[in-house]
PDB file of C-alpha atoms in Angstrom:
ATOM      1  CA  UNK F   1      -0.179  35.918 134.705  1.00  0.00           C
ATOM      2  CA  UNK F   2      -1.360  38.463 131.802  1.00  0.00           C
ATOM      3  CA  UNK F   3      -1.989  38.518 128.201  1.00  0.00           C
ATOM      4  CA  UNK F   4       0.902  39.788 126.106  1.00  0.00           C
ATOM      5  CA  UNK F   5       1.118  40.215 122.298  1.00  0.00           C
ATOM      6  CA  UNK F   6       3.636  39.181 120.420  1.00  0.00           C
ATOM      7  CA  UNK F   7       4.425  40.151 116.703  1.00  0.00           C
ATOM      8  CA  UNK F   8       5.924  38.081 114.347  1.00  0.00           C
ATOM      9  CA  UNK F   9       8.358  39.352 112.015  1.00  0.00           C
ATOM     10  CA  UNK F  10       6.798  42.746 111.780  1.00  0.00           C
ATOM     11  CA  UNK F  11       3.457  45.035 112.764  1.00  0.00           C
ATOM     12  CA  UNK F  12       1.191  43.329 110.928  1.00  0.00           C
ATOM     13  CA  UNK F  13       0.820  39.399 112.473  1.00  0.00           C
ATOM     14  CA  UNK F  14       0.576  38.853 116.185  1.00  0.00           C
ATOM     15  CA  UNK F  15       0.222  36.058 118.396  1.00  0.00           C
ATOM     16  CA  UNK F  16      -1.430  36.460 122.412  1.00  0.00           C
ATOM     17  CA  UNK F  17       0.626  34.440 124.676  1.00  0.00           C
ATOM     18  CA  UNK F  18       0.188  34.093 128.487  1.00  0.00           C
ATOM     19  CA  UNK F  19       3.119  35.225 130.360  1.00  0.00           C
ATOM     20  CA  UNK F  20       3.785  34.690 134.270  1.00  0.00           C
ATOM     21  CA  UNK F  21       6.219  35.118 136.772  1.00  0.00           C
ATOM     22  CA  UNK F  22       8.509  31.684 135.438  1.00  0.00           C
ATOM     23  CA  UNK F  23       8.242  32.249 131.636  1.00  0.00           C
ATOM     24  CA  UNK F  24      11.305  32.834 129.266  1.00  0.00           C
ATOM     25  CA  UNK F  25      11.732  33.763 126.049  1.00  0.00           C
ATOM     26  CA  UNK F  26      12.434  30.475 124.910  1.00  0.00           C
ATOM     27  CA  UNK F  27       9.127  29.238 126.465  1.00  0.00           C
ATOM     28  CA  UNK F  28       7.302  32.569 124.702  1.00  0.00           C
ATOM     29  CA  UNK F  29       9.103  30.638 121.632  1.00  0.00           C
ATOM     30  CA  UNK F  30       7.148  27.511 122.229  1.00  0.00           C
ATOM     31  CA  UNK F  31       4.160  28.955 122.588  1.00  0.00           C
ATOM     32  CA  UNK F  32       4.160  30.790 119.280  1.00  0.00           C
ATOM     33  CA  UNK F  33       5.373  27.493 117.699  1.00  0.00           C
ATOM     34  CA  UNK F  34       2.851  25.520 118.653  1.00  0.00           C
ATOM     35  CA  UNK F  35       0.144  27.976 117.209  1.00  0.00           C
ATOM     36  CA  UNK F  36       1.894  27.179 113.591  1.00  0.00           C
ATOM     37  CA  UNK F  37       2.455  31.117 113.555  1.00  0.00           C
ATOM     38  CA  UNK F  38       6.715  30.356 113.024  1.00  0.00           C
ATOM     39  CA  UNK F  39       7.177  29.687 109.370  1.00  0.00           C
ATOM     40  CA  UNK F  40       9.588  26.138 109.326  1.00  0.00           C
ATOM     41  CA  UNK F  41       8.534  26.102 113.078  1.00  0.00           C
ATOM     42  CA  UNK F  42      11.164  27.383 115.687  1.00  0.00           C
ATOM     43  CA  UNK F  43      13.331  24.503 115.149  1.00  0.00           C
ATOM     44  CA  UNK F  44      14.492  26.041 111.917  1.00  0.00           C
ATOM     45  CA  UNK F  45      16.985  28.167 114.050  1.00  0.00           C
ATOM     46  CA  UNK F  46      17.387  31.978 113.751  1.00  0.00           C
ATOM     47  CA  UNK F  47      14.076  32.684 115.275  1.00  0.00           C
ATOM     48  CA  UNK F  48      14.687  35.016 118.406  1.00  0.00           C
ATOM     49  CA  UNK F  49      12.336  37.366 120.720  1.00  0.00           C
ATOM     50  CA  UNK F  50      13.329  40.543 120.704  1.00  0.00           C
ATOM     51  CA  UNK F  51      12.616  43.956 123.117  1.00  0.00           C
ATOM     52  CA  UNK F  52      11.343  46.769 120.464  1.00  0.00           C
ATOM     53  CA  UNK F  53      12.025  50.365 122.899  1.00  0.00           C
ATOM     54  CA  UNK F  54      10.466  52.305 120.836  1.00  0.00           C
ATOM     55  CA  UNK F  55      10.846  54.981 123.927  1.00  0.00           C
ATOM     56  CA  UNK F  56      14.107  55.584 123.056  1.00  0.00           C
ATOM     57  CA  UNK F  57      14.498  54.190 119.370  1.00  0.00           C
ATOM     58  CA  UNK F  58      16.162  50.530 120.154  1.00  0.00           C
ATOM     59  CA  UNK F  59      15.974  47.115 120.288  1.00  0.00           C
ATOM     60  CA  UNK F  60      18.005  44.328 121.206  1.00  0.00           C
ATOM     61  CA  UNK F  61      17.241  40.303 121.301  1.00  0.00           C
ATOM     62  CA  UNK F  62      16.028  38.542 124.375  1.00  0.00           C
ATOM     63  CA  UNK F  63      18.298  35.083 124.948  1.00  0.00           C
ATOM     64  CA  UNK F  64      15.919  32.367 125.356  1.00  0.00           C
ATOM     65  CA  UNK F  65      16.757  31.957 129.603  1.00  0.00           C
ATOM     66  CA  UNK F  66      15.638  35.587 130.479  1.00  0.00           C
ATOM     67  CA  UNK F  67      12.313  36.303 132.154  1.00  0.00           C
ATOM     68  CA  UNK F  68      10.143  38.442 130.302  1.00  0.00           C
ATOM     69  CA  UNK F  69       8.373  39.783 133.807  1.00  0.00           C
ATOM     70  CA  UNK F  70      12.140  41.164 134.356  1.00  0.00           C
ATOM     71  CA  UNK F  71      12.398  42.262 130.688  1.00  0.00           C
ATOM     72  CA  UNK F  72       8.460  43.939 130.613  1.00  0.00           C
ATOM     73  CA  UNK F  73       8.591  45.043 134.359  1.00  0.00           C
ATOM     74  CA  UNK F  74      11.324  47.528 133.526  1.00  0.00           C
ATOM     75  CA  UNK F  75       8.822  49.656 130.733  1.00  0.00           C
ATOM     76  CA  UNK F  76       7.169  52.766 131.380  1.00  0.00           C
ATOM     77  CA  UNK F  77       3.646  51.361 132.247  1.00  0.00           C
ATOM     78  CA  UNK F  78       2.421  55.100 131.632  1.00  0.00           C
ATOM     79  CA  UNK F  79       3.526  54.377 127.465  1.00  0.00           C
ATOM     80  CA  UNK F  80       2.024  51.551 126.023  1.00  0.00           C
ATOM     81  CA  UNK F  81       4.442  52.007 123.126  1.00  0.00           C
ATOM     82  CA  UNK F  82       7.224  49.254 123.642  1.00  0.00           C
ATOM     83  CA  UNK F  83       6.628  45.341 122.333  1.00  0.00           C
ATOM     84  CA  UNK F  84       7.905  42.100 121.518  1.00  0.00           C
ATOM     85  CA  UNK F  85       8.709  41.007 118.376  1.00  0.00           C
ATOM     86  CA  UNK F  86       9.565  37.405 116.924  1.00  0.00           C
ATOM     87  CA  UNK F  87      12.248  37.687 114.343  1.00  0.00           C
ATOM     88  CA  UNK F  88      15.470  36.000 112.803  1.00  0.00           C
ATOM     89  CA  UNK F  89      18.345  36.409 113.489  1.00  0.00           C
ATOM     90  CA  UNK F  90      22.713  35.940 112.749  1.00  0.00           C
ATOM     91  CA  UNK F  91      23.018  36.521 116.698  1.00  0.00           C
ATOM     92  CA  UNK F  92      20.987  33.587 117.883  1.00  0.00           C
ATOM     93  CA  UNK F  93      23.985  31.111 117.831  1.00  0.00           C
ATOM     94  CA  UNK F  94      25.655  33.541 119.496  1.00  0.00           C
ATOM     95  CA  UNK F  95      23.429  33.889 122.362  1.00  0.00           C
ATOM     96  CA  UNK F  96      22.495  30.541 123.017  1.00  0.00           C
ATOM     97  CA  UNK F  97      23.129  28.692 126.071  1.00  0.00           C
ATOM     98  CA  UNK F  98      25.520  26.474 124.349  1.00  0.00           C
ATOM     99  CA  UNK F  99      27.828  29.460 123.470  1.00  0.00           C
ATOM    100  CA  UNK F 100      28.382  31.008 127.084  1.00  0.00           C
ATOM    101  CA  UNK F 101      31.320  31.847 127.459  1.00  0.00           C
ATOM    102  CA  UNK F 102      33.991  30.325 130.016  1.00  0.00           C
ATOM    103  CA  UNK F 103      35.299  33.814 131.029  1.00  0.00           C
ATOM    104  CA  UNK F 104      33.777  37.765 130.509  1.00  0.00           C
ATOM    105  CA  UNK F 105      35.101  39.076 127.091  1.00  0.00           C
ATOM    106  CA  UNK F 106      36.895  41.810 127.270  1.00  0.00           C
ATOM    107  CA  UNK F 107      37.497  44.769 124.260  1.00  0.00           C
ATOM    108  CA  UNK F 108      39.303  47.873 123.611  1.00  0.00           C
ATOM    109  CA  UNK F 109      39.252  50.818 121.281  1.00  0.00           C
ATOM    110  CA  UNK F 110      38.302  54.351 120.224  1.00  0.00           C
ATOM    111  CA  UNK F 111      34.516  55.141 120.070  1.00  0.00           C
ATOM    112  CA  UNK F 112      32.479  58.103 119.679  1.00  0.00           C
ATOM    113  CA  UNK F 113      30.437  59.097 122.934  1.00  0.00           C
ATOM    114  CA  UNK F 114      27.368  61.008 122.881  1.00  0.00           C
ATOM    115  CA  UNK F 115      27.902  62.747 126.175  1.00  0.00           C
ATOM    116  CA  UNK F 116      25.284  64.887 126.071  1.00  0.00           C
ATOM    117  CA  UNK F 117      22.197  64.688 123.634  1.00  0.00           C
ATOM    118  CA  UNK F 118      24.242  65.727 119.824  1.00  0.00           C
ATOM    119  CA  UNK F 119      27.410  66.418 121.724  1.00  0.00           C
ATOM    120  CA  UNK F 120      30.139  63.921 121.176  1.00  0.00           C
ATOM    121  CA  UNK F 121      33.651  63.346 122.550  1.00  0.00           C
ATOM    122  CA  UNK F 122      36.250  60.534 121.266  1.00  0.00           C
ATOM    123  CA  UNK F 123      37.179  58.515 124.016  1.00  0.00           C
ATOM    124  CA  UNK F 124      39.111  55.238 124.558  1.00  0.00           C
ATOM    125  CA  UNK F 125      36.368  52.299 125.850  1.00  0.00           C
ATOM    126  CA  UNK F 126      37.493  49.283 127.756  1.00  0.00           C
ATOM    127  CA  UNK F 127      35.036  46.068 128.346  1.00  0.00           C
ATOM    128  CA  UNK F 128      36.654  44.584 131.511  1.00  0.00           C
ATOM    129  CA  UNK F 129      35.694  42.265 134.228  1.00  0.00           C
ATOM    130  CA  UNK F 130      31.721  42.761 132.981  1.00  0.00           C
ATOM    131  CA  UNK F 131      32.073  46.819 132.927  1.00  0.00           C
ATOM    132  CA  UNK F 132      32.400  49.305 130.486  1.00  0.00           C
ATOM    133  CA  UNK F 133      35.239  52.410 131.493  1.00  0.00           C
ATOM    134  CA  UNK F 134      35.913  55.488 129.781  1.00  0.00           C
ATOM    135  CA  UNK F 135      39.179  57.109 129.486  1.00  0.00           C
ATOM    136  CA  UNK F 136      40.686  60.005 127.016  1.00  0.00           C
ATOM    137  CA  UNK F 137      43.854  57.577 126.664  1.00  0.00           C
ATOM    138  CA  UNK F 138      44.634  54.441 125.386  1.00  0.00           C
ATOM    139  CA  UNK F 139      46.687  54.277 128.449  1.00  0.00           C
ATOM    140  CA  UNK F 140      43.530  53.802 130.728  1.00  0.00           C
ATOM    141  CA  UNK F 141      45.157  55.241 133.604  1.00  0.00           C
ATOM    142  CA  UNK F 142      42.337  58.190 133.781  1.00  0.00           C
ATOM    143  CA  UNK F 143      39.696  55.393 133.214  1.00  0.00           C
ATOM    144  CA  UNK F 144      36.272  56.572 135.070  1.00  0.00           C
ATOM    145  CA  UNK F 145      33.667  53.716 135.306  1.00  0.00           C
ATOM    146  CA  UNK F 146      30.373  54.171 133.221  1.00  0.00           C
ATOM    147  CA  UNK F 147      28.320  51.370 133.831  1.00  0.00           C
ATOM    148  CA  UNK F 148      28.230  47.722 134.895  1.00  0.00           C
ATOM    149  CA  UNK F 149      26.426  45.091 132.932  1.00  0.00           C
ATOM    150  CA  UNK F 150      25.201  43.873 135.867  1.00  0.00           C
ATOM    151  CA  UNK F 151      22.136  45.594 134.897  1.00  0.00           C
ATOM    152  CA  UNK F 152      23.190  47.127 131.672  1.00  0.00           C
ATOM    153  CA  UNK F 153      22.704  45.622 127.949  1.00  0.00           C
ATOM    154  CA  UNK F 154      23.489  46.178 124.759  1.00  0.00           C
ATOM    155  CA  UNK F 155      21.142  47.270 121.975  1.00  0.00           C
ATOM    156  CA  UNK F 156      20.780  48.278 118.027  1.00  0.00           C
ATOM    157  CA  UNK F 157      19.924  52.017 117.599  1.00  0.00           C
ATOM    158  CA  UNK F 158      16.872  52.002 115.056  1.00  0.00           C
ATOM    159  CA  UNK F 159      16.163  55.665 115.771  1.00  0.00           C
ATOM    160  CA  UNK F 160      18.423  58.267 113.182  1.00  0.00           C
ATOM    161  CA  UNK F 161      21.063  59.954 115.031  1.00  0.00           C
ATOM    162  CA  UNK F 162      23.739  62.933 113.840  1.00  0.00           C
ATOM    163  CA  UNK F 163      26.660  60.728 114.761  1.00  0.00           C
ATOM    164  CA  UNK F 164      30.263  61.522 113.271  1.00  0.00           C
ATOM    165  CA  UNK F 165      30.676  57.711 112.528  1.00  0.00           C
ATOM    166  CA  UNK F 166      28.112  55.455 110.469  1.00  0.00           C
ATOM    167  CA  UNK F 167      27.277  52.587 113.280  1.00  0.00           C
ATOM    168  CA  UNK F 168      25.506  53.373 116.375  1.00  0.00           C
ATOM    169  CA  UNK F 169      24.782  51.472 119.056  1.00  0.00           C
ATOM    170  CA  UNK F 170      23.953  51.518 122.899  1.00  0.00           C
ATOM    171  CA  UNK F 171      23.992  50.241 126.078  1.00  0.00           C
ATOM    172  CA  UNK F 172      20.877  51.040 128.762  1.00  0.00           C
ATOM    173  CA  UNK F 173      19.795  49.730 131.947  1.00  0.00           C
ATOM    174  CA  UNK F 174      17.699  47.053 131.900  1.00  0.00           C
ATOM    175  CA  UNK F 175      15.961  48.401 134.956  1.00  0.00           C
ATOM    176  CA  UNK F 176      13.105  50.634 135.296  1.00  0.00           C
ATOM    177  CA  UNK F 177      13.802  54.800 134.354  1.00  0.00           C
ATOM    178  CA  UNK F 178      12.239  55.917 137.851  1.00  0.00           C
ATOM    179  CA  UNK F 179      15.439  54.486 139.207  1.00  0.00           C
ATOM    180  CA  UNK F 180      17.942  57.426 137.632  1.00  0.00           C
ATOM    181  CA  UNK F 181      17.861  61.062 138.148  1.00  0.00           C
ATOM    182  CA  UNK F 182      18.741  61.531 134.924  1.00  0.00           C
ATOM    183  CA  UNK F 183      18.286  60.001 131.194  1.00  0.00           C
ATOM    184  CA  UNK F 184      22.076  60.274 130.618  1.00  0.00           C
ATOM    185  CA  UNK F 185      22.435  57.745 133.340  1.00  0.00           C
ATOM    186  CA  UNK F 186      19.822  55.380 131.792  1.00  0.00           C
ATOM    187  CA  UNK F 187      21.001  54.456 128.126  1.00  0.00           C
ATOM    188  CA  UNK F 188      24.492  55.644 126.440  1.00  0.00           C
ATOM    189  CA  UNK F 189      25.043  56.232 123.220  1.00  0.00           C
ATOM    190  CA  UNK F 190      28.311  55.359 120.597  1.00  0.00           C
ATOM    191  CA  UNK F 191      28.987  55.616 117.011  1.00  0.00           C
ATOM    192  CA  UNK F 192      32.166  53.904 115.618  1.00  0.00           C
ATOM    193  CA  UNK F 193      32.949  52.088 112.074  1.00  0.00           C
ATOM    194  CA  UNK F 194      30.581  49.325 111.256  1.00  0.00           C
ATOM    195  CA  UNK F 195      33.200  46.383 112.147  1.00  0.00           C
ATOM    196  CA  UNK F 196      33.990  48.064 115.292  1.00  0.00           C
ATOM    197  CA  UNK F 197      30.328  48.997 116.291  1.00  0.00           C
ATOM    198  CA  UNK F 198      29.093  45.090 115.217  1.00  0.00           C
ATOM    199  CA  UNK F 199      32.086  43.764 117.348  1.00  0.00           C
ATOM    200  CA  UNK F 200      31.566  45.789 120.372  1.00  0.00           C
ATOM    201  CA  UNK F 201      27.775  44.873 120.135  1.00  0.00           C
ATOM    202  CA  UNK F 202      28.344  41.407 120.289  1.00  0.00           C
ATOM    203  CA  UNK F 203      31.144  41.599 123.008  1.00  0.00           C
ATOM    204  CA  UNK F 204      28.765  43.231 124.946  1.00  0.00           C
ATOM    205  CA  UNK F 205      25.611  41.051 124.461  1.00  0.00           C
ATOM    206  CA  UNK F 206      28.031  37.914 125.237  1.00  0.00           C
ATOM    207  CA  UNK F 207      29.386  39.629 128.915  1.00  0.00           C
ATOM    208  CA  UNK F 208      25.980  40.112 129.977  1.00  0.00           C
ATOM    209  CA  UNK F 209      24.964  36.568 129.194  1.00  0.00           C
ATOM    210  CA  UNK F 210      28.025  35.957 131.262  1.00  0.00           C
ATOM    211  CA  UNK F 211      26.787  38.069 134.236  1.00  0.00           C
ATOM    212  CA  UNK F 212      22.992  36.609 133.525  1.00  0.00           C
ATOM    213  CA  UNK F 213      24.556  33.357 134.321  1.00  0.00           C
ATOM    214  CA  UNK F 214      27.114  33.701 136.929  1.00  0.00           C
ATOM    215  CA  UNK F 215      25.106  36.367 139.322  1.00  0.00           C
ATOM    216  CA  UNK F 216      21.536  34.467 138.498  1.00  0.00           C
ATOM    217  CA  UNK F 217      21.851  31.272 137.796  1.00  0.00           C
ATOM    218  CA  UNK F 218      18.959  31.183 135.379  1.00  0.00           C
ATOM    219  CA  UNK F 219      20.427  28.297 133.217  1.00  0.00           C
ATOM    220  CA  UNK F 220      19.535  25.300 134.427  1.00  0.00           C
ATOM    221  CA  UNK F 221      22.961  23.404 132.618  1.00  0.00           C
ATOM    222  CA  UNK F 222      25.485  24.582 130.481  1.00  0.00           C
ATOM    223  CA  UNK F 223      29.009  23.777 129.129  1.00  0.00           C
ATOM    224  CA  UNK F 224      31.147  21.855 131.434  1.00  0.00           C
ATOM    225  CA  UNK F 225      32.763  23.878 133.412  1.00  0.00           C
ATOM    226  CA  UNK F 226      29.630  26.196 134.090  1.00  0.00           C
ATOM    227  CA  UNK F 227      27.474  23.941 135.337  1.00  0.00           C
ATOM    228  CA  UNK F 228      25.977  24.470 139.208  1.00  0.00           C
ATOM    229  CA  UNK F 229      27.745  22.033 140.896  1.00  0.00           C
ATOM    230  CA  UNK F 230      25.172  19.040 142.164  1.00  0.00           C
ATOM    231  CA  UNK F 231      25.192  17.001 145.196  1.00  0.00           C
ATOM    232  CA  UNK F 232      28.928  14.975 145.363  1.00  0.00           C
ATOM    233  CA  UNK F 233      28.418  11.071 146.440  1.00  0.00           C
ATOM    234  CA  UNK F 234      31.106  10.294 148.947  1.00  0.00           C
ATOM    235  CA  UNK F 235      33.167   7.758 147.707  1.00  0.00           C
ATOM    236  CA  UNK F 236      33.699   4.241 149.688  1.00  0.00           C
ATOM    237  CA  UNK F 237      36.456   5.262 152.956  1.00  0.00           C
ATOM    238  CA  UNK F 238      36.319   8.779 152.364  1.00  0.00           C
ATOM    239  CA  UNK F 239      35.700  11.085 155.483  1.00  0.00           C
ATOM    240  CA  UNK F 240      33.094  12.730 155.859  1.00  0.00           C
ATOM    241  CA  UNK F 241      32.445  16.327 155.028  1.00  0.00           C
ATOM    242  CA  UNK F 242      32.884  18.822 158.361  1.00  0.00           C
ATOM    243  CA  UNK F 243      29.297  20.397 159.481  1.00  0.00           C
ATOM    244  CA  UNK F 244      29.557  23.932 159.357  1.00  0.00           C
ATOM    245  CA  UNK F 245      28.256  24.356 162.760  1.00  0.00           C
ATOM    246  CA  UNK F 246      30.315  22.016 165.655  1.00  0.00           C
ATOM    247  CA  UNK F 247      27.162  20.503 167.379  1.00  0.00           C
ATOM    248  CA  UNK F 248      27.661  18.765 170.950  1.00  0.00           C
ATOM    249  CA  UNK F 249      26.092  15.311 172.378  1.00  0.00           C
ATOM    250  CA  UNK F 250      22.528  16.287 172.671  1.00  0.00           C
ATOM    251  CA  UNK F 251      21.428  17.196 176.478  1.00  0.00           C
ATOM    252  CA  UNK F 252      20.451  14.499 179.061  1.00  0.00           C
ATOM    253  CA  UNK F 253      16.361  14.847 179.683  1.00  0.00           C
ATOM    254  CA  UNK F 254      16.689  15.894 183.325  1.00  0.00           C
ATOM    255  CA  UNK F 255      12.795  13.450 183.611  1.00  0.00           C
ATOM    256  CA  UNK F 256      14.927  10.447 182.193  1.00  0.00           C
ATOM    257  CA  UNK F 257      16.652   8.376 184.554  1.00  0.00           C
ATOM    258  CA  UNK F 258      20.566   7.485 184.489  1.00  0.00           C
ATOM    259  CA  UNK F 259      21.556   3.823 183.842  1.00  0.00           C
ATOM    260  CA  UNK F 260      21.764   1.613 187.156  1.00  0.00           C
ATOM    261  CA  UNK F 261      19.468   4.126 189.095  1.00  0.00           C
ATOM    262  CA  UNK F 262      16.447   2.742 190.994  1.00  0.00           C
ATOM    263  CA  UNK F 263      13.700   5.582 191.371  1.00  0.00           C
ATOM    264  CA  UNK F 264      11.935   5.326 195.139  1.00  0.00           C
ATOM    265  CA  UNK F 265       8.962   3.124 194.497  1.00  0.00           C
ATOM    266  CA  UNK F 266       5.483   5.532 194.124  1.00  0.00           C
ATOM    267  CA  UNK F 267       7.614   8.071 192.435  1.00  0.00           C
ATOM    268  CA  UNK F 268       7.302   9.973 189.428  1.00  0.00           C
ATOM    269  CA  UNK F 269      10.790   8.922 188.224  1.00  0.00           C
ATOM    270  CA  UNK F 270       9.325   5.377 189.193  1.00  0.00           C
ATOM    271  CA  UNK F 271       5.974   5.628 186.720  1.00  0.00           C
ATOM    272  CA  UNK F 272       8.183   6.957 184.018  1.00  0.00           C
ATOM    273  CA  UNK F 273      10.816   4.624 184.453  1.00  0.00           C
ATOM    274  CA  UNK F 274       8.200   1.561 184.327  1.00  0.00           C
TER     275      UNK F 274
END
């Protein structure tokens, strides 16, 4: 357990919340709620946690079934300059439990790529089967993979960049930095038309809640259809599910005597046997 701020709305008002191992956003939610700090309370819908990077000049919101311990654990404990912050937003619908999707979105289309810090190239992006691939084609057949959202999310760029388009956005690991060799690895950066860029974004934040639920099971229920399957009942007649492992008749105890037999009388069979 520690002792974690949490700001609400801006820099000004904070709230200190105990966060273990077990706790969620949604519970950090709670918590905040129940010190009256929400204004209309948390029911009034909108209100989200989100992950301020200030490291690298982003943020994106924190759906209410992801651990914080995963979301804090991955900061640079050496910079003390990253936070939470308690905010409304148009995206929580989206990124409730009750929206998950029943299959990984998918999206095409031309984006700007910041290949190397102010450098850009125009390449062709594809979101497909929970990955992101680049290719210089529409065609996709050169297609090289970029990164998997697996451990990859998407977040809003609130640090100014040169980009040759007006929306910028990103994607970057949502694992620790001392796991890449190099930044460029880490976070990657587009800039595309504002429609484009808001509909990529959201694509994006909607495949990882996919993969967040598939590969971790951190939703306890969901839509039909997503749900962990429970414990069937067998129904009256029906046979009887196969063990996975064929086990034989159990061994004969080589102390326990065989029907019919008559032990010698004084023997040990004899006393075990009475």
């Amino acid at each position: 357990m520690w002792q974690q701020r949490v700001f609400i709305g801006n820099m000004q008002r904070f709230c200190t919340v105990e966060i273990g191992s077990g706790t969620c956003a949604g519970d950090v939610l709670n918590m905040v709620d129940a010190q009256g700090a929400l204004e209309q309370g948390a029911g009034s819908g909108g209100w989200m946690l989100w992950e301020i990077s200030q490291d690298f000049g982003m943020e994106r919101p924190i759906r209410s079934f992801e651990m914080l311990s995963d979301v804090c654990g991955a900061w640079n404990t050496d910079k003390t300059v990253n936070l939470l912050v308690i905010k409304k937003t148009l995206l929580a619908p989206l990124l409730s439990p009750k929206a998950m999707p029943s299959a990984s979105p998918t999206c095409s289309g031309y984006v700007q790529w910041e290949y190397k810090r102010g450098k850009w190239q125009k390449r062709w992006m594809e979101l497909r089967e929970h990955s992101l691939w680049l290719s210089k084609r529409d065609t996709g057949k050169d297609a090289t993979f970029l990164c998997s959202l697996n451990n990859f999310d998407a977040y809003y760029v609130t640090r100014v960049h040169k980009a040759p388009k007006p929306y910028v956005f990103s994607v970057k690991s949502t694992d620790s930095l001392s796991f890449f060799e190099s930044t460029s690895d880490y976070v990657h950066v587009f800039s595309c038309g504002e429609s484009e860029g808001k509909n990529w974004l959201e694509k994006i934040l909607l495949a990882r809640s996919y993969v967040l639920y598939q590969e971790r099971n951190v939703i306890s229920s969901g839509p039909a259809g997503l749900q962990r399957a429970g414990t069937r009942k067998q129904a009256p007649g029906q046979r009887p599910a196969q063990p996975l492992v064929n086990v034989g008749a159990p061994k004969a105890d080589p102390m326990s005597a065989p029907i019919g037999f008559e032990p010698a009388a004084g023997s040990l069979l004899a006393r075990r046997h009475a």
